[in-house]
PDB file of C-alpha atoms in Angstrom:
ATOM      1  CA  MET Z   1       0.000   0.000   0.000  1.00 47.00           C
ATOM      2  CA  SER Z   2       3.041   2.268  -0.440  1.00 58.00           C
ATOM      3  CA  VAL Z   3       1.212   4.020  -3.275  1.00 67.00           C
ATOM      4  CA  LEU Z   4      -1.119   5.508  -0.628  1.00 79.00           C
ATOM      5  CA  ARG Z   5       1.884   6.838   1.307  1.00 89.00           C
ATOM      6  CA  LEU Z   6       0.197   6.205   4.672  1.00 94.00           C
ATOM      7  CA  LYS Z   7       2.728   6.487   7.482  1.00 94.00           C
ATOM      8  CA  LEU Z   8       1.218   4.083  10.003  1.00 93.00           C
ATOM      9  CA  PRO Z   9      -0.139   0.680   8.915  1.00 93.00           C
ATOM     10  CA  THR Z  10      -3.111  -0.941  10.638  1.00 93.00           C
ATOM     11  CA  ASP Z  11      -2.203  -3.720  13.055  1.00 93.00           C
ATOM     12  CA  PRO Z  12      -3.735  -6.925  11.592  1.00 94.00           C
ATOM     13  CA  ARG Z  13      -4.939  -7.826  15.124  1.00 93.00           C
ATOM     14  CA  TRP Z  14      -7.639  -5.172  14.592  1.00 94.00           C
ATOM     15  CA  VAL Z  15      -9.413  -7.843  12.494  1.00 95.00           C
ATOM     16  CA  ASN Z  16      -9.732 -10.035  15.624  1.00 93.00           C
ATOM     17  CA  ILE Z  17     -11.800  -7.245  17.203  1.00 93.00           C
ATOM     18  CA  VAL Z  18     -13.891  -6.876  14.040  1.00 92.00           C
ATOM     19  CA  GLU Z  19     -14.676 -10.606  13.871  1.00 94.00           C
ATOM     20  CA  LYS Z  20     -16.272 -10.543  17.308  1.00 93.00           C
ATOM     21  CA  ASN Z  21     -19.020  -8.224  16.037  1.00 93.00           C
ATOM     22  CA  ILE Z  22     -19.655  -8.552  12.292  1.00 94.00           C
ATOM     23  CA  GLU Z  23     -23.017  -6.787  12.579  1.00 94.00           C
ATOM     24  CA  GLU Z  24     -21.298  -3.694  13.988  1.00 94.00           C
ATOM     25  CA  ILE Z  25     -18.565  -3.512  11.328  1.00 95.00           C
ATOM     26  CA  LEU Z  26     -21.129  -3.979   8.537  1.00 97.00           C
ATOM     27  CA  THR Z  27     -23.408  -1.276   9.949  1.00 96.00           C
ATOM     28  CA  ASP Z  28     -20.500   1.126  10.353  1.00 96.00           C
ATOM     29  CA  HIS Z  29     -19.249   0.320   6.864  1.00 96.00           C
ATOM     30  CA  ALA Z  30     -22.663   0.899   5.298  1.00 97.00           C
ATOM     31  CA  TRP Z  31     -22.863   4.375   6.820  1.00 97.00           C
ATOM     32  CA  CYS Z  32     -19.291   5.153   5.711  1.00 96.00           C
ATOM     33  CA  GLU Z  33     -20.389   4.483   2.127  1.00 97.00           C
ATOM     34  CA  GLN Z  34     -23.465   6.680   2.514  1.00 97.00           C
ATOM     35  CA  LYS Z  35     -21.375   9.531   3.938  1.00 96.00           C
ATOM     36  CA  ALA Z  36     -18.851   9.165   1.115  1.00 97.00           C
ATOM     37  CA  ALA Z  37     -21.655   9.608  -1.430  1.00 98.00           C
ATOM     38  CA  THR Z  38     -22.930  12.671   0.451  1.00 97.00           C
ATOM     39  CA  ASN Z  39     -19.416  14.137   0.567  1.00 98.00           C
ATOM     40  CA  ALA Z  40     -19.038  13.767  -3.215  1.00 98.00           C
ATOM     41  CA  ILE Z  41     -22.384  15.511  -3.772  1.00 98.00           C
ATOM     42  CA  THR Z  42     -21.306  18.338  -1.438  1.00 98.00           C
ATOM     43  CA  ILE Z  43     -18.129  18.881  -3.466  1.00 98.00           C
ATOM     44  CA  ILE Z  44     -20.222  18.986  -6.668  1.00 98.00           C
ATOM     45  CA  THR Z  45     -22.659  21.468  -5.122  1.00 98.00           C
ATOM     46  CA  ASN Z  46     -19.878  23.839  -4.094  1.00 96.00           C
ATOM     47  CA  ASN Z  47     -17.799  23.519  -7.289  1.00 97.00           C
ATOM     48  CA  SER Z  48     -20.319  23.080 -10.079  1.00 97.00           C
ATOM     49  CA  GLU Z  49     -18.306  25.166 -12.545  1.00 97.00           C
ATOM     50  CA  TYR Z  50     -15.787  22.335 -13.018  1.00 98.00           C
ATOM     51  CA  GLN Z  51     -17.537  20.134 -15.552  1.00 98.00           C
ATOM     52  CA  ASP Z  52     -15.033  17.250 -15.423  1.00 98.00           C
ATOM     53  CA  LEU Z  53     -15.055  17.204 -11.623  1.00 98.00           C
ATOM     54  CA  VAL Z  54     -18.879  17.146 -11.586  1.00 98.00           C
ATOM     55  CA  LYS Z  55     -18.943  14.252 -14.065  1.00 98.00           C
ATOM     56  CA  ASP Z  56     -16.376  12.152 -12.205  1.00 98.00           C
ATOM     57  CA  LEU Z  57     -17.773  12.822  -8.738  1.00 98.00           C
ATOM     58  CA  LEU Z  58     -21.290  11.973  -9.898  1.00 98.00           C
ATOM     59  CA  ALA Z  59     -19.957   8.589 -10.998  1.00 98.00           C
ATOM     60  CA  LEU Z  60     -18.121   8.246  -7.682  1.00 98.00           C
ATOM     61  CA  ALA Z  61     -21.254   9.118  -5.668  1.00 98.00           C
ATOM     62  CA  LYS Z  62     -23.251   6.495  -7.573  1.00 98.00           C
ATOM     63  CA  GLU Z  63     -20.559   3.923  -6.851  1.00 97.00           C
ATOM     64  CA  GLU Z  64     -20.581   4.754  -3.138  1.00 97.00           C
ATOM     65  CA  ILE Z  65     -24.365   4.337  -2.994  1.00 97.00           C
ATOM     66  CA  ASP Z  66     -23.972   1.035  -4.835  1.00 97.00           C
ATOM     67  CA  HIS Z  67     -21.479  -0.032  -2.152  1.00 97.00           C
ATOM     68  CA  PHE Z  68     -23.970   0.993   0.535  1.00 97.00           C
ATOM     69  CA  GLU Z  69     -26.532  -1.260  -1.150  1.00 98.00           C
ATOM     70  CA  GLN Z  70     -24.046  -4.140  -1.374  1.00 97.00           C
ATOM     71  CA  VAL Z  71     -23.240  -3.912   2.341  1.00 97.00           C
ATOM     72  CA  HIS Z  72     -26.931  -3.643   3.168  1.00 98.00           C
ATOM     73  CA  ASN Z  73     -27.653  -6.753   1.088  1.00 98.00           C
ATOM     74  CA  ILE Z  74     -24.999  -8.699   3.023  1.00 98.00           C
ATOM     75  CA  ILE Z  75     -26.586  -7.526   6.293  1.00 98.00           C
ATOM     76  CA  ILE Z  76     -30.030  -8.712   5.151  1.00 98.00           C
ATOM     77  CA  LYS Z  77     -28.706 -12.018   3.784  1.00 97.00           C
ATOM     78  CA  ARG Z  78     -27.116 -12.802   7.134  1.00 97.00           C
ATOM     79  CA  GLY Z  79     -30.264 -12.028   9.087  1.00 97.00           C
ATOM     80  CA  LEU Z  80     -28.641  -8.997  10.706  1.00 96.00           C
ATOM     81  CA  LYS Z  81     -29.966  -5.448  10.990  1.00 95.00           C
ATOM     82  CA  LEU Z  82     -28.603  -2.147   9.739  1.00 96.00           C
ATOM     83  CA  GLY Z  83     -28.167  -0.174  12.924  1.00 92.00           C
ATOM     84  CA  ARG Z  84     -28.446   3.575  13.330  1.00 94.00           C
ATOM     85  CA  GLU Z  85     -25.840   5.848  11.792  1.00 92.00           C
ATOM     86  CA  ARG Z  86     -22.582   5.826  13.728  1.00 84.00           C
ATOM     87  CA  LYS Z  87     -20.425   8.792  14.698  1.00 88.00           C
ATOM     88  CA  ASP Z  88     -16.972   8.540  13.099  1.00 92.00           C
ATOM     89  CA  ASP Z  89     -14.471  10.191  15.452  1.00 94.00           C
ATOM     90  CA  TYR Z  90     -11.570   9.604  13.051  1.00 96.00           C
ATOM     91  CA  VAL Z  91     -13.337  11.405  10.187  1.00 96.00           C
ATOM     92  CA  ASN Z  92     -14.453  14.184  12.544  1.00 96.00           C
ATOM     93  CA  GLU Z  93     -10.815  14.836  13.533  1.00 96.00           C
ATOM     94  CA  LEU Z  94      -9.842  15.045   9.859  1.00 97.00           C
ATOM     95  CA  TYR Z  95     -12.821  17.338   9.195  1.00 97.00           C
ATOM     96  CA  LEU Z  96     -11.733  19.794  11.900  1.00 97.00           C
ATOM     97  CA  TYR Z  97      -8.207  19.803  10.477  1.00 97.00           C
ATOM     98  CA  MET Z  98      -9.628  20.516   7.003  1.00 96.00           C
ATOM     99  CA  LYS Z  99     -11.672  23.468   8.295  1.00 95.00           C
ATOM    100  CA  LYS Z 100      -8.701  24.860  10.179  1.00 96.00           C
ATOM    101  CA  SER Z 101      -6.350  24.440   7.195  1.00 94.00           C
ATOM    102  CA  SER Z 102      -8.371  26.356   4.606  1.00 93.00           C
ATOM    103  CA  ASP Z 103      -7.511  30.034   4.185  1.00 95.00           C
ATOM    104  CA  GLY Z 104     -11.137  30.754   3.297  1.00 93.00           C
ATOM    105  CA  SER Z 105     -10.602  31.127  -0.445  1.00 95.00           C
ATOM    106  CA  ARG Z 106     -12.601  28.965  -2.863  1.00 95.00           C
ATOM    107  CA  VAL Z 107      -9.436  27.329  -4.210  1.00 97.00           C
ATOM    108  CA  SER Z 108      -8.083  26.521  -0.759  1.00 97.00           C
ATOM    109  CA  SER Z 109     -11.470  25.203   0.399  1.00 97.00           C
ATOM    110  CA  LEU Z 110     -11.698  22.927  -2.652  1.00 98.00           C
ATOM    111  CA  VAL Z 111      -8.153  21.598  -2.265  1.00 98.00           C
ATOM    112  CA  GLU Z 112      -8.594  20.917   1.451  1.00 98.00           C
ATOM    113  CA  ARG Z 113     -11.919  19.158   0.834  1.00 98.00           C
ATOM    114  CA  LEU Z 114     -10.363  17.007  -1.881  1.00 98.00           C
ATOM    115  CA  LEU Z 115      -7.361  16.105   0.309  1.00 98.00           C
ATOM    116  CA  PHE Z 116      -9.702  15.343   3.227  1.00 98.00           C
ATOM    117  CA  SER Z 117     -11.636  13.026   0.904  1.00 98.00           C
ATOM    118  CA  ALA Z 118      -8.463  11.430  -0.477  1.00 97.00           C
ATOM    119  CA  MET Z 119      -7.220  10.788   3.061  1.00 97.00           C
ATOM    120  CA  ILE Z 120     -10.398   8.957   4.083  1.00 97.00           C
ATOM    121  CA  GLU Z 121     -10.363   6.882   0.888  1.00 95.00           C
ATOM    122  CA  ALA Z 122      -6.684   6.014   1.385  1.00 95.00           C
ATOM    123  CA  ARG Z 123      -7.222   4.797   4.953  1.00 96.00           C
ATOM    124  CA  SER Z 124     -10.428   2.953   4.012  1.00 95.00           C
ATOM    125  CA  CYS Z 125      -8.554   1.262   1.178  1.00 95.00           C
ATOM    126  CA  GLU Z 126      -5.807   0.201   3.575  1.00 95.00           C
ATOM    127  CA  ARG Z 127      -8.328  -1.081   6.125  1.00 95.00           C
ATOM    128  CA  PHE Z 128     -10.179  -3.071   3.427  1.00 96.00           C
ATOM    129  CA  LYS Z 129      -6.864  -4.657   2.408  1.00 95.00           C
ATOM    130  CA  VAL Z 130      -6.161  -5.666   6.013  1.00 96.00           C
ATOM    131  CA  LEU Z 131      -9.685  -7.110   6.281  1.00 96.00           C
ATOM    132  CA  SER Z 132      -9.466  -8.995   2.985  1.00 96.00           C
ATOM    133  CA  GLU Z 133      -6.154 -10.593   3.965  1.00 97.00           C
ATOM    134  CA  ASN Z 134      -6.930 -11.474   7.582  1.00 96.00           C
ATOM    135  CA  ILE Z 135     -10.651 -12.091   8.063  1.00 96.00           C
ATOM    136  CA  ASN Z 136     -11.697 -15.752   8.337  1.00 96.00           C
ATOM    137  CA  ASP Z 137     -15.004 -15.114   6.574  1.00 96.00           C
ATOM    138  CA  GLU Z 138     -14.472 -16.072   2.909  1.00 96.00           C
ATOM    139  CA  GLU Z 139     -17.375 -14.003   1.559  1.00 96.00           C
ATOM    140  CA  LEU Z 140     -16.203 -10.869   3.360  1.00 97.00           C
ATOM    141  CA  SER Z 141     -12.583 -11.480   2.365  1.00 97.00           C
ATOM    142  CA  VAL Z 142     -13.533 -11.415  -1.335  1.00 96.00           C
ATOM    143  CA  PHE Z 143     -15.936  -8.507  -0.814  1.00 96.00           C
ATOM    144  CA  TYR Z 144     -13.313  -6.319   0.855  1.00 96.00           C
ATOM    145  CA  ARG Z 145     -10.705  -7.211  -1.750  1.00 95.00           C
ATOM    146  CA  ASP Z 146     -13.049  -5.912  -4.485  1.00 93.00           C
ATOM    147  CA  LEU Z 147     -13.883  -2.745  -2.542  1.00 93.00           C
ATOM    148  CA  MET Z 148     -10.207  -2.079  -1.822  1.00 92.00           C
ATOM    149  CA  GLU Z 149      -9.556  -1.640  -5.549  1.00 88.00           C
ATOM    150  CA  SER Z 150     -12.516   0.729  -5.864  1.00 88.00           C
ATOM    151  CA  GLU Z 151     -11.376   2.873  -2.916  1.00 88.00           C
ATOM    152  CA  ALA Z 152      -7.907   3.162  -4.453  1.00 88.00           C
ATOM    153  CA  GLY Z 153      -9.550   4.583  -7.574  1.00 92.00           C
ATOM    154  CA  HIS Z 154     -11.493   7.116  -5.510  1.00 95.00           C
ATOM    155  CA  TYR Z 155      -8.317   8.202  -3.718  1.00 95.00           C
ATOM    156  CA  THR Z 156      -6.667   8.814  -7.100  1.00 95.00           C
ATOM    157  CA  THR Z 157      -9.665  10.842  -8.334  1.00 97.00           C
ATOM    158  CA  PHE Z 158      -9.563  13.209  -5.366  1.00 98.00           C
ATOM    159  CA  ILE Z 159      -5.772  13.682  -5.465  1.00 97.00           C
ATOM    160  CA  THR Z 160      -5.853  14.292  -9.229  1.00 97.00           C
ATOM    161  CA  TYR Z 161      -8.456  17.059  -8.942  1.00 98.00           C
ATOM    162  CA  ALA Z 162      -6.627  18.690  -6.018  1.00 98.00           C
ATOM    163  CA  ARG Z 163      -3.535  18.912  -8.246  1.00 98.00           C
ATOM    164  CA  LYS Z 164      -5.533  20.102 -11.253  1.00 98.00           C
ATOM    165  CA  TYR Z 165      -7.501  22.883  -9.572  1.00 98.00           C
ATOM    166  CA  GLY Z 166      -5.156  23.833  -6.737  1.00 97.00           C
ATOM    167  CA  VAL Z 167      -3.781  26.813  -8.633  1.00 96.00           C
ATOM    168  CA  GLY Z 168      -1.283  28.701  -6.496  1.00 96.00           C
ATOM    169  CA  ILE Z 169      -1.232  26.005  -3.804  1.00 97.00           C
ATOM    170  CA  ASP Z 170       1.637  23.570  -3.216  1.00 97.00           C
ATOM    171  CA  VAL Z 171      -0.648  20.531  -3.224  1.00 97.00           C
ATOM    172  CA  GLU Z 172       2.233  18.065  -2.730  1.00 97.00           C
ATOM    173  CA  LYS Z 173       3.363  19.937   0.380  1.00 97.00           C
ATOM    174  CA  ARG Z 174      -0.206  20.008   1.696  1.00 97.00           C
ATOM    175  CA  TRP Z 175      -0.599  16.269   1.055  1.00 97.00           C
ATOM    176  CA  ARG Z 176       2.583  15.538   3.023  1.00 97.00           C
ATOM    177  CA  GLU Z 177       1.173  17.621   5.875  1.00 97.00           C
ATOM    178  CA  TRP Z 178      -2.111  15.725   5.676  1.00 98.00           C
ATOM    179  CA  LEU Z 179      -0.218  12.415   5.843  1.00 97.00           C
ATOM    180  CA  GLU Z 180       1.685  13.557   8.918  1.00 97.00           C
ATOM    181  CA  PHE Z 181      -1.477  14.750  10.627  1.00 97.00           C
ATOM    182  CA  GLU Z 182      -3.302  11.512   9.796  1.00 97.00           C
ATOM    183  CA  GLU Z 183      -0.450   9.486  11.313  1.00 96.00           C
ATOM    184  CA  SER Z 184      -0.938  11.298  14.625  1.00 96.00           C
ATOM    185  CA  VAL Z 185      -4.719  10.698  14.476  1.00 95.00           C
ATOM    186  CA  ILE Z 186      -4.812   7.034  13.418  1.00 95.00           C
ATOM    187  CA  ALA Z 187      -2.346   6.118  16.183  1.00 93.00           C
ATOM    188  CA  ASN Z 188      -5.286   6.461  18.598  1.00 92.00           C
ATOM    189  CA  TYR Z 189      -7.535   4.083  16.643  1.00 90.00           C
ATOM    190  CA  GLY Z 190      -7.638   0.396  15.731  1.00 86.00           C
ATOM    191  CA  LYS Z 191      -9.369  -0.769  18.900  1.00 87.00           C
ATOM    192  CA  ASN Z 192     -13.021  -0.896  17.775  1.00 89.00           C
ATOM    193  CA  GLU Z 193     -15.144  -2.895  15.341  1.00 86.00           C
ATOM    194  CA  THR Z 194     -15.576   0.024  12.976  1.00 89.00           C
ATOM    195  CA  ILE Z 195     -13.892   0.809   9.650  1.00 91.00           C
ATOM    196  CA  HIS Z 196     -11.787   3.618  11.096  1.00 92.00           C
ATOM    197  CA  GLY Z 197     -12.110   2.697  14.783  1.00 80.00           C
TER     198      GLY Z 197
END
């Protein structure tokens, strides 16, 4: 996962926690997909003048909703229930950093939102890889392997648009700073049966 440039890998023992409560991880995952779709729509709403970005993020939002449906179908098939939406403390910490990092300009706000989105996709991708390689449930192993590839594509989309439209901003420098910040955040997680927990 070096392509993602994450500084702190997930301890595979996190999967042992996940396996004790499959209903919880599936519920949390479903809501992560729903929030990812909402995030893409928000970016479109605030940056509608970029035709290529709108087109690609519409496709991404549809894919995220499709993933939500796939997770929900697994929940139903297993006789489980989709629980209420979960608070995601990890994402909330990244969100606050994003808000604090923007200088208030439209360009800065767009770049920070895209890097925030790329960061979440990168970590989700890494977590799905850890799940696919370590979970004892064959169906979920295959499922998370497939989703891992999709998340990697989403990460690339967000990074690409940050570079394209971040005129006057050193996007590479900002991404390195995001990676360093994320390392300090994720160090406190990996103890719960949630995608980022």
